[in-house]
Amino acid sequence: MSASTRIPPIAQPFVSERAKKTLDQLGEGDQRWATYPAVMESLKTKARQQGLWNMFLPKNHFSQGAGFSNLEYGLMAEYLGKSKLASEKWWSSGAGDPRCSIYLVMGKSDPTNKDPYRQQSVILVPADTPGITVHRMLSVYGYDDAPHGHGHISFKDVRVPVSNIVLGEGRGFEIIQGRLGPGRIHHAMRTIGAAEKAIEWLIARINDERKQTFGKSLSSHGVILEWLAKSRIEVDAARLIVLNAAIKIDQGDAKSALKEIAQAKVLVPQTALTVIDRAVQAYGAAGVCQDTPLANLWAMIRTLRIADGPDEVHLQQLGKRENRARKDAVIEKLNWQQAEAERLLAASGLKLKSHL
């Protein structure tokens, strides 16, 4: 079954034929190695010629992308996450990669500005600029993610031309937030792909005839089937949350979809971690070692509850928006209901009795 045939019906009307063909090119199984090899440098020119460059830049906001919407690329990102190959990384800028020649540095350029959102600027800093020290590469739950790497870097008296400021002084927050919104959607869809991979490993485990408990295969036990059923429900529901956010961004912008982005950012990693954990439990010791990809999947996805803002921040902002948007209408409705109840009771010669 091709990837395009698995697009949820609710998203089908928003996906172009070109996007469907590109989605199918990502492939599954052995085809992944022919269509998306690990070594990318030699394919960059070809990718540009085929319109597969900067695929994550949405067409309604950027002209430098591949011409896909957030929804269309989001669907592709699920398969990139499923194959454990990603078009972009998270948590750090990939400072360990020897090809990394420029750092994007965001810092406070005007700390006294009354507008807190105009205090930051983004500056292009060549990696060989004097004063830059790469102290070490940090690991993620023991994984070093080489050669990409997660660097501990310090800047001391580093000087670059003022022309290296991106877009202008004080626009750092605007630049970063403009990318973080859609970026969170792409991370979320790759996370859906990782969860799908975990489900595949779970299915393989419970149908392994060599593995039996109490004289029965794992797939004969109700609790195991419940794990599988819950995983299917949770991943499908999470996918729709992400696609809904992508559509909302495409129809407006990231700012108009803050609620939907926050929902996806919080829900999807937690869902994926739960699904991966079930697969780990089914494999026992094999699930936490290098013999399966499950431990690595869990480590990667766990970082997403921190990256691009911790869950707690998104939950706080989501709660504030929900309360601010609805409190007046809810209180007005309750007051109307109480007044209407008193009116109807009075018309019948009755009085409302308090139970407090």
mmCIF file of C-alpha atoms in Angstrom:
data_model
loop_
_atom_site.group_PDB
_atom_site.id
_atom_site.type_symbol
_atom_site.label_atom_id
_atom_site.label_comp_id
_atom_site.label_asym_id
_atom_site.label_seq_id
_atom_site.Cartn_x
_atom_site.Cartn_y
_atom_site.Cartn_z
ATOM 1 C CA MET A 1 0.000 0.000 0.000
ATOM 2 C CA SER A 2 1.480 3.361 -1.020
ATOM 3 C CA ALA A 3 1.967 6.146 1.499
ATOM 4 C CA SER A 4 -0.490 8.477 -0.240
ATOM 5 C CA THR A 5 -3.345 5.992 0.161
ATOM 6 C CA ARG A 6 -2.935 6.207 3.950
ATOM 7 C CA ILE A 7 -3.645 9.941 4.156
ATOM 8 C CA PRO A 8 -6.599 10.359 6.561
ATOM 9 C CA PRO A 9 -9.829 11.253 4.712
ATOM 10 C CA ILE A 10 -10.123 14.503 6.680
ATOM 11 C CA ALA A 11 -6.822 15.683 5.149
ATOM 12 C CA GLN A 12 -7.306 14.396 1.578
ATOM 13 C CA PRO A 13 -8.944 17.583 0.183
ATOM 14 C CA PHE A 14 -5.958 19.679 1.238
ATOM 15 C CA VAL A 15 -3.234 17.535 -0.381
ATOM 16 C CA SER A 16 -2.136 18.141 -3.984
ATOM 17 C CA GLU A 17 -1.324 15.359 -6.438
ATOM 18 C CA ARG A 18 2.307 16.518 -6.495
ATOM 19 C CA ALA A 19 2.546 16.146 -2.740
ATOM 20 C CA LYS A 20 1.036 12.655 -2.946
ATOM 21 C CA LYS A 21 3.644 11.602 -5.525
ATOM 22 C CA THR A 22 6.441 12.982 -3.364
ATOM 23 C CA LEU A 23 5.007 11.192 -0.324
ATOM 24 C CA ASP A 24 5.106 7.920 -2.240
ATOM 25 C CA GLN A 25 8.741 8.514 -3.219
ATOM 26 C CA LEU A 26 9.808 8.320 0.426
ATOM 27 C CA GLY A 27 9.081 4.619 0.360
ATOM 28 C CA GLU A 28 9.114 1.912 2.994
ATOM 29 C CA GLY A 29 11.268 -1.113 3.750
ATOM 30 C CA ASP A 30 14.239 -1.624 1.418
ATOM 31 C CA GLN A 31 13.008 1.174 -0.860
ATOM 32 C CA ARG A 32 14.024 3.734 1.786
ATOM 33 C CA TRP A 33 17.671 3.078 1.052
ATOM 34 C CA ALA A 34 17.225 3.868 -2.637
ATOM 35 C CA THR A 35 15.066 6.949 -2.252
ATOM 36 C CA TYR A 36 16.542 8.580 0.842
ATOM 37 C CA PRO A 37 20.083 7.364 1.549
ATOM 38 C CA ALA A 38 21.949 8.372 4.673
ATOM 39 C CA VAL A 39 24.637 10.308 2.775
ATOM 40 C CA MET A 40 22.917 13.415 1.422
ATOM 41 C CA GLU A 41 25.676 15.665 0.140
ATOM 42 C CA SER A 42 25.862 14.140 -3.345
ATOM 43 C CA LEU A 43 22.071 14.385 -3.714
ATOM 44 C CA LYS A 44 21.634 18.053 -2.816
ATOM 45 C CA THR A 45 21.916 19.323 -6.391
ATOM 46 C CA LYS A 46 19.504 16.697 -7.642
ATOM 47 C CA ALA A 47 17.096 17.497 -4.819
ATOM 48 C CA ARG A 48 17.048 21.161 -5.799
ATOM 49 C CA GLN A 49 16.387 20.262 -9.438
ATOM 50 C CA GLN A 50 13.476 18.056 -8.427
ATOM 51 C CA GLY A 51 11.953 20.664 -6.151
ATOM 52 C CA LEU A 52 12.748 18.719 -2.972
ATOM 53 C CA TRP A 53 14.836 21.369 -1.240
ATOM 54 C CA ASN A 54 13.783 23.206 1.932
ATOM 55 C CA MET A 55 10.626 21.118 1.937
ATOM 56 C CA PHE A 56 9.764 22.350 5.435
ATOM 57 C CA LEU A 57 9.286 25.970 4.281
ATOM 58 C CA PRO A 58 5.519 26.378 3.659
ATOM 59 C CA LYS A 59 4.531 27.711 0.264
ATOM 60 C CA ASN A 60 2.151 30.365 1.586
ATOM 61 C CA HIS A 61 4.922 32.029 3.611
ATOM 62 C CA PHE A 62 8.189 31.308 1.756
ATOM 63 C CA SER A 63 9.222 31.316 -1.900
ATOM 64 C CA GLN A 64 12.476 29.448 -1.189
ATOM 65 C CA GLY A 65 10.818 26.154 -0.300
ATOM 66 C CA ALA A 66 9.670 23.174 -2.347
ATOM 67 C CA GLY A 67 6.130 24.484 -2.792
ATOM 68 C CA PHE A 68 4.376 22.315 -0.216
ATOM 69 C CA SER A 69 1.985 23.380 2.533
ATOM 70 C CA ASN A 70 2.576 22.605 6.212
ATOM 71 C CA LEU A 71 0.006 19.832 5.976
ATOM 72 C CA GLU A 72 1.617 18.263 2.908
ATOM 73 C CA TYR A 73 5.117 18.302 4.364
ATOM 74 C CA GLY A 74 3.740 17.144 7.702
ATOM 75 C CA LEU A 75 2.445 13.966 6.055
ATOM 76 C CA MET A 76 5.889 13.377 4.528
ATOM 77 C CA ALA A 77 7.588 14.039 7.869
ATOM 78 C CA GLU A 78 5.702 11.127 9.426
ATOM 79 C CA TYR A 79 7.478 8.736 7.061
ATOM 80 C CA LEU A 80 10.825 10.422 7.668
ATOM 81 C CA GLY A 81 10.311 9.828 11.382
ATOM 82 C CA LYS A 82 9.245 6.244 10.774
ATOM 83 C CA SER A 83 12.482 5.523 8.898
ATOM 84 C CA LYS A 84 14.516 7.265 11.610
ATOM 85 C CA LEU A 85 15.809 9.750 9.031
ATOM 86 C CA ALA A 86 14.935 13.418 9.487
ATOM 87 C CA SER A 87 15.342 16.420 7.243
ATOM 88 C CA GLU A 88 16.274 18.501 10.242
ATOM 89 C CA LYS A 89 17.399 17.870 13.813
ATOM 90 C CA TRP A 90 16.311 19.246 17.149
ATOM 91 C CA TRP A 91 17.812 20.257 20.521
ATOM 92 C CA SER A 92 20.959 21.808 18.990
ATOM 93 C CA SER A 93 22.211 23.356 15.813
ATOM 94 C CA GLY A 94 24.392 20.393 14.794
ATOM 95 C CA ALA A 95 27.608 22.060 15.897
ATOM 96 C CA GLY A 96 29.485 18.754 15.867
ATOM 97 C CA ASP A 97 29.145 18.348 12.113
ATOM 98 C CA PRO A 98 32.373 19.408 10.337
ATOM 99 C CA ARG A 99 30.229 20.908 7.577
ATOM 100 C CA CYS A 100 28.664 23.372 10.019
ATOM 101 C CA SER A 101 30.379 26.638 9.041
ATOM 102 C CA ILE A 102 27.888 29.218 10.356
ATOM 103 C CA TYR A 103 26.142 29.498 13.706
ATOM 104 C CA LEU A 104 22.758 31.152 14.126
ATOM 105 C CA VAL A 105 23.144 32.991 17.417
ATOM 106 C CA MET A 106 20.209 34.620 19.175
ATOM 107 C CA GLY A 107 21.051 37.020 21.969
ATOM 108 C CA LYS A 108 19.893 40.187 23.663
ATOM 109 C CA SER A 109 20.921 43.235 21.662
ATOM 110 C CA ASP A 110 18.666 45.745 23.436
ATOM 111 C CA PRO A 111 17.945 44.460 26.973
ATOM 112 C CA THR A 112 16.401 47.785 28.084
ATOM 113 C CA ASN A 113 13.788 47.874 25.331
ATOM 114 C CA LYS A 114 10.326 48.266 26.889
ATOM 115 C CA ASP A 115 8.974 45.686 24.463
ATOM 116 C CA PRO A 116 10.383 42.319 25.668
ATOM 117 C CA TYR A 117 9.808 40.873 22.197
ATOM 118 C CA ARG A 118 12.158 43.441 20.608
ATOM 119 C CA GLN A 119 15.158 42.835 22.846
ATOM 120 C CA GLN A 120 16.653 39.944 20.878
ATOM 121 C CA SER A 121 18.474 39.709 17.548
ATOM 122 C CA VAL A 122 19.640 36.800 15.399
ATOM 123 C CA ILE A 123 23.224 37.044 14.152
ATOM 124 C CA LEU A 124 25.159 34.954 11.611
ATOM 125 C CA VAL A 125 28.479 33.950 13.159
ATOM 126 C CA PRO A 126 31.086 32.034 11.122
ATOM 127 C CA ALA A 127 32.228 28.966 13.080
ATOM 128 C CA ASP A 128 35.916 29.911 12.724
ATOM 129 C CA THR A 129 35.482 33.371 14.261
ATOM 130 C CA PRO A 130 38.067 34.045 17.024
ATOM 131 C CA GLY A 131 36.607 33.716 20.500
ATOM 132 C CA ILE A 132 34.430 30.667 19.809
ATOM 133 C CA THR A 133 35.229 27.543 21.820
ATOM 134 C CA VAL A 134 33.544 24.182 21.298
ATOM 135 C CA HIS A 135 34.095 22.533 24.665
ATOM 136 C CA ARG A 136 32.462 19.156 24.096
ATOM 137 C CA MET A 137 29.662 17.202 22.480
ATOM 138 C CA LEU A 138 26.757 16.408 24.796
ATOM 139 C CA SER A 139 24.993 13.061 24.754
ATOM 140 C CA VAL A 140 21.263 12.407 24.853
ATOM 141 C CA TYR A 141 20.563 9.481 27.188
ATOM 142 C CA GLY A 142 23.977 8.155 26.187
ATOM 143 C CA TYR A 143 23.584 8.698 22.435
ATOM 144 C CA ASP A 144 26.071 11.181 20.968
ATOM 145 C CA ASP A 145 24.200 11.625 17.661
ATOM 146 C CA ALA A 146 27.471 11.797 15.706
ATOM 147 C CA PRO A 147 28.388 13.489 13.467
ATOM 148 C CA HIS A 148 25.536 15.929 14.021
ATOM 149 C CA GLY A 149 26.364 16.415 17.675
ATOM 150 C CA HIS A 150 25.045 18.642 20.435
ATOM 151 C CA GLY A 151 27.706 21.139 21.313
ATOM 152 C CA HIS A 152 28.665 22.963 24.494
ATOM 153 C CA ILE A 153 29.925 26.237 23.001
ATOM 154 C CA SER A 154 31.105 29.498 24.527
ATOM 155 C CA PHE A 155 31.538 32.914 22.901
ATOM 156 C CA LYS A 156 34.145 35.305 24.330
ATOM 157 C CA ASP A 157 34.674 38.740 22.738
ATOM 158 C CA VAL A 158 33.427 37.393 19.405
ATOM 159 C CA ARG A 159 33.199 40.140 16.758
ATOM 160 C CA VAL A 160 31.252 40.046 13.489
ATOM 161 C CA PRO A 161 30.063 42.815 11.129
ATOM 162 C CA VAL A 162 26.785 44.476 12.038
ATOM 163 C CA SER A 163 25.562 43.412 8.594
ATOM 164 C CA ASN A 164 25.423 39.835 9.956
ATOM 165 C CA ILE A 165 22.243 40.666 11.879
ATOM 166 C CA VAL A 166 19.344 38.849 10.220
ATOM 167 C CA LEU A 167 16.454 41.101 9.055
ATOM 168 C CA GLY A 168 17.465 43.831 11.504
ATOM 169 C CA GLU A 169 18.092 44.522 15.168
ATOM 170 C CA GLY A 170 15.366 43.454 17.568
ATOM 171 C CA ARG A 171 13.679 40.972 15.228
ATOM 172 C CA GLY A 172 15.117 37.815 16.767
ATOM 173 C CA PHE A 173 11.955 36.751 18.558
ATOM 174 C CA GLU A 174 9.952 37.302 15.369
ATOM 175 C CA ILE A 175 12.379 35.170 13.337
ATOM 176 C CA ILE A 176 12.577 32.304 15.813
ATOM 177 C CA GLN A 177 8.865 32.147 16.518
ATOM 178 C CA GLY A 178 8.138 32.213 12.796
ATOM 179 C CA ARG A 179 10.027 28.944 12.448
ATOM 180 C CA LEU A 180 9.216 27.283 15.781
ATOM 181 C CA GLY A 181 5.485 27.020 15.081
ATOM 182 C CA PRO A 182 5.715 25.065 11.805
ATOM 183 C CA GLY A 183 8.842 23.327 13.124
ATOM 184 C CA ARG A 184 6.904 21.887 16.054
ATOM 185 C CA ILE A 185 4.418 20.428 13.569
ATOM 186 C CA HIS A 186 7.210 18.770 11.604
ATOM 187 C CA HIS A 187 8.722 17.327 14.795
ATOM 188 C CA ALA A 188 5.288 16.081 15.814
ATOM 189 C CA MET A 189 4.684 14.284 12.522
ATOM 190 C CA ARG A 190 8.104 12.645 12.630
ATOM 191 C CA THR A 191 7.185 11.578 16.147
ATOM 192 C CA ILE A 192 4.010 9.994 14.779
ATOM 193 C CA GLY A 193 6.254 8.057 12.400
ATOM 194 C CA ALA A 194 8.393 6.880 15.318
ATOM 195 C CA ALA A 195 5.265 5.726 17.164
ATOM 196 C CA GLU A 196 4.152 3.804 14.077
ATOM 197 C CA LYS A 197 7.548 2.116 13.960
ATOM 198 C CA ALA A 198 7.137 1.111 17.616
ATOM 199 C CA ILE A 199 3.726 -0.400 16.821
ATOM 200 C CA GLU A 200 5.307 -2.448 14.033
ATOM 201 C CA TRP A 201 7.915 -3.788 16.455
ATOM 202 C CA LEU A 202 5.205 -4.542 18.992
ATOM 203 C CA ILE A 203 3.222 -6.516 16.418
ATOM 204 C CA ALA A 204 6.347 -8.416 15.380
ATOM 205 C CA ARG A 205 7.075 -9.329 18.994
ATOM 206 C CA ILE A 206 3.640 -10.550 19.977
ATOM 207 C CA ASN A 207 3.454 -12.750 16.874
ATOM 208 C CA ASP A 208 6.860 -14.344 17.372
ATOM 209 C CA GLU A 209 6.057 -18.043 17.800
ATOM 210 C CA ARG A 210 9.200 -18.534 19.877
ATOM 211 C CA LYS A 211 7.914 -16.201 22.584
ATOM 212 C CA GLN A 212 5.194 -17.721 24.720
ATOM 213 C CA THR A 213 4.018 -17.105 28.269
ATOM 214 C CA PHE A 214 1.810 -19.500 30.224
ATOM 215 C CA GLY A 215 1.753 -21.774 27.199
ATOM 216 C CA LYS A 216 0.281 -19.176 24.860
ATOM 217 C CA SER A 217 1.646 -16.700 22.334
ATOM 218 C CA LEU A 218 1.786 -13.084 23.464
ATOM 219 C CA SER A 219 -0.948 -12.174 20.985
ATOM 220 C CA SER A 220 -3.324 -14.503 22.835
ATOM 221 C CA HIS A 221 -3.161 -12.467 26.029
ATOM 222 C CA GLY A 222 -5.845 -9.854 26.507
ATOM 223 C CA VAL A 223 -3.568 -7.280 28.115
ATOM 224 C CA ILE A 224 -1.186 -7.383 25.129
ATOM 225 C CA LEU A 225 -4.036 -6.920 22.655
ATOM 226 C CA GLU A 226 -5.253 -4.031 24.807
ATOM 227 C CA TRP A 227 -1.812 -2.404 24.493
ATOM 228 C CA LEU A 228 -1.990 -2.746 20.728
ATOM 229 C CA ALA A 229 -5.562 -1.443 20.505
ATOM 230 C CA LYS A 230 -4.819 1.562 22.724
ATOM 231 C CA SER A 231 -1.694 2.335 20.731
ATOM 232 C CA ARG A 232 -3.665 2.308 17.474
ATOM 233 C CA ILE A 233 -6.337 4.624 18.879
ATOM 234 C CA GLU A 234 -3.871 7.023 20.482
ATOM 235 C CA VAL A 235 -1.582 7.364 17.451
ATOM 236 C CA ASP A 236 -4.490 7.897 15.048
ATOM 237 C CA ALA A 237 -5.984 10.546 17.349
ATOM 238 C CA ALA A 238 -2.609 12.280 17.765
ATOM 239 C CA ARG A 239 -2.086 12.356 13.997
ATOM 240 C CA LEU A 240 -5.378 14.196 13.500
ATOM 241 C CA ILE A 241 -4.377 16.753 16.149
ATOM 242 C CA VAL A 242 -1.191 17.475 14.190
ATOM 243 C CA LEU A 243 -2.880 17.631 10.799
ATOM 244 C CA ASN A 244 -5.505 19.978 12.211
ATOM 245 C CA ALA A 245 -2.721 22.306 13.405
ATOM 246 C CA ALA A 246 -0.981 22.143 10.027
ATOM 247 C CA ILE A 247 -4.195 23.058 8.206
ATOM 248 C CA LYS A 248 -4.787 25.947 10.614
ATOM 249 C CA ILE A 249 -1.281 27.316 9.914
ATOM 250 C CA ASP A 250 -1.752 26.933 6.155
ATOM 251 C CA GLN A 251 -5.030 28.832 6.297
ATOM 252 C CA GLY A 252 -3.486 31.687 8.291
ATOM 253 C CA ASP A 253 -0.107 31.654 9.976
ATOM 254 C CA ALA A 254 1.605 30.199 13.034
ATOM 255 C CA LYS A 255 0.288 32.968 15.265
ATOM 256 C CA SER A 256 -3.302 32.174 14.353
ATOM 257 C CA ALA A 257 -2.745 28.517 15.272
ATOM 258 C CA LEU A 258 -1.108 28.891 18.688
ATOM 259 C CA LYS A 259 -3.733 26.748 20.403
ATOM 260 C CA GLU A 260 -3.540 23.949 17.853
ATOM 261 C CA ILE A 261 0.286 23.976 17.815
ATOM 262 C CA ALA A 262 0.415 23.754 21.608
ATOM 263 C CA GLN A 263 -2.020 20.842 21.590
ATOM 264 C CA ALA A 264 0.172 18.917 19.145
ATOM 265 C CA LYS A 265 3.414 19.880 20.880
ATOM 266 C CA VAL A 266 2.192 18.505 24.216
ATOM 267 C CA LEU A 267 0.085 15.518 23.158
ATOM 268 C CA VAL A 268 2.173 13.845 20.465
ATOM 269 C CA PRO A 269 5.460 13.199 22.327
ATOM 270 C CA GLN A 270 3.585 11.927 25.380
ATOM 271 C CA THR A 271 1.519 9.618 23.189
ATOM 272 C CA ALA A 272 4.576 8.319 21.322
ATOM 273 C CA LEU A 273 6.490 7.698 24.546
ATOM 274 C CA THR A 274 3.573 5.667 25.900
ATOM 275 C CA VAL A 275 3.393 3.578 22.723
ATOM 276 C CA ILE A 276 7.165 3.030 22.607
ATOM 277 C CA ASP A 277 7.151 2.034 26.279
ATOM 278 C CA ARG A 278 4.549 -0.666 25.599
ATOM 279 C CA ALA A 279 6.750 -2.097 22.857
ATOM 280 C CA VAL A 280 9.760 -1.982 25.186
ATOM 281 C CA GLN A 281 7.772 -3.840 27.845
ATOM 282 C CA ALA A 282 6.841 -6.530 25.335
ATOM 283 C CA TYR A 283 10.511 -7.081 24.440
ATOM 284 C CA GLY A 284 11.780 -7.015 28.003
ATOM 285 C CA ALA A 285 15.560 -6.608 28.215
ATOM 286 C CA ALA A 286 15.848 -6.568 24.419
ATOM 287 C CA GLY A 287 13.723 -3.443 24.385
ATOM 288 C CA VAL A 288 16.249 -1.384 26.326
ATOM 289 C CA CYS A 289 19.410 -2.470 24.500
ATOM 290 C CA GLN A 290 20.819 -1.926 21.008
ATOM 291 C CA ASP A 291 19.174 -5.048 19.572
ATOM 292 C CA THR A 292 16.015 -3.062 18.749
ATOM 293 C CA PRO A 293 15.562 0.618 17.812
ATOM 294 C CA LEU A 294 13.110 1.149 20.666
ATOM 295 C CA ALA A 295 15.555 2.559 23.222
ATOM 296 C CA ASN A 296 16.925 5.043 20.704
ATOM 297 C CA LEU A 297 13.404 6.029 19.635
ATOM 298 C CA TRP A 298 12.427 6.656 23.244
ATOM 299 C CA ALA A 299 15.548 8.774 23.893
ATOM 300 C CA MET A 300 14.955 10.929 20.806
ATOM 301 C CA ILE A 301 11.269 11.474 21.468
ATOM 302 C CA ARG A 302 11.801 12.229 25.166
ATOM 303 C CA THR A 303 13.801 15.336 24.222
ATOM 304 C CA LEU A 304 10.743 16.785 22.470
ATOM 305 C CA ARG A 305 9.014 17.338 25.797
ATOM 306 C CA ILE A 306 11.786 19.876 26.434
ATOM 307 C CA ALA A 307 12.775 21.129 22.966
ATOM 308 C CA ASP A 308 11.008 24.200 21.550
ATOM 309 C CA GLY A 309 9.647 24.967 25.020
ATOM 310 C CA PRO A 310 8.830 22.483 27.817
ATOM 311 C CA ASP A 311 5.360 20.993 28.084
ATOM 312 C CA GLU A 312 4.624 23.003 31.210
ATOM 313 C CA VAL A 313 5.040 26.325 29.373
ATOM 314 C CA HIS A 314 2.743 25.270 26.542
ATOM 315 C CA LEU A 315 0.150 23.941 28.973
ATOM 316 C CA GLN A 316 0.217 27.169 30.966
ATOM 317 C CA GLN A 317 -0.222 29.318 27.857
ATOM 318 C CA LEU A 318 -2.899 27.007 26.469
ATOM 319 C CA GLY A 319 -4.801 27.163 29.751
ATOM 320 C CA LYS A 320 -4.553 30.960 29.853
ATOM 321 C CA ARG A 321 -5.847 31.295 26.290
ATOM 322 C CA GLU A 322 -8.701 28.872 26.887
ATOM 323 C CA ASN A 323 -9.741 30.671 30.079
ATOM 324 C CA ARG A 324 -9.413 34.135 28.548
ATOM 325 C CA ALA A 325 -11.335 33.195 25.427
ATOM 326 C CA ARG A 326 -14.271 31.498 27.146
ATOM 327 C CA LYS A 327 -14.657 32.747 30.698
ATOM 328 C CA ASP A 328 -16.940 35.698 29.905
ATOM 329 C CA ALA A 329 -19.236 33.637 27.691
ATOM 330 C CA VAL A 330 -19.429 30.789 30.234
ATOM 331 C CA ILE A 331 -20.197 33.120 33.156
ATOM 332 C CA GLU A 332 -22.772 34.984 31.080
ATOM 333 C CA LYS A 333 -24.423 31.680 30.167
ATOM 334 C CA LEU A 334 -24.558 30.544 33.797
ATOM 335 C CA ASN A 335 -25.976 33.862 34.948
ATOM 336 C CA TRP A 336 -28.623 33.714 32.231
ATOM 337 C CA GLN A 337 -29.557 30.159 33.234
ATOM 338 C CA GLN A 338 -29.933 31.187 36.870
ATOM 339 C CA ALA A 339 -31.996 34.249 35.993
ATOM 340 C CA GLU A 340 -34.186 32.206 33.660
ATOM 341 C CA ALA A 341 -34.711 29.545 36.338
ATOM 342 C CA GLU A 342 -35.762 32.207 38.865
ATOM 343 C CA ARG A 343 -38.132 33.754 36.327
ATOM 344 C CA LEU A 344 -39.816 30.430 35.546
ATOM 345 C CA LEU A 345 -40.132 29.557 39.248
ATOM 346 C CA ALA A 346 -41.594 32.987 40.032
ATOM 347 C CA ALA A 347 -44.124 32.540 37.232
ATOM 348 C CA SER A 348 -45.261 29.368 38.974
ATOM 349 C CA GLY A 349 -45.301 30.975 42.404
ATOM 350 C CA LEU A 350 -42.197 29.138 43.557
ATOM 351 C CA LYS A 351 -38.798 30.182 44.874
ATOM 352 C CA LEU A 352 -35.340 28.772 44.224
ATOM 353 C CA LYS A 353 -34.034 27.022 47.363
ATOM 354 C CA SER A 354 -30.312 27.069 48.029
ATOM 355 C CA HIS A 355 -28.717 23.759 49.015
ATOM 356 C CA LEU A 356 -25.569 25.364 50.409
#
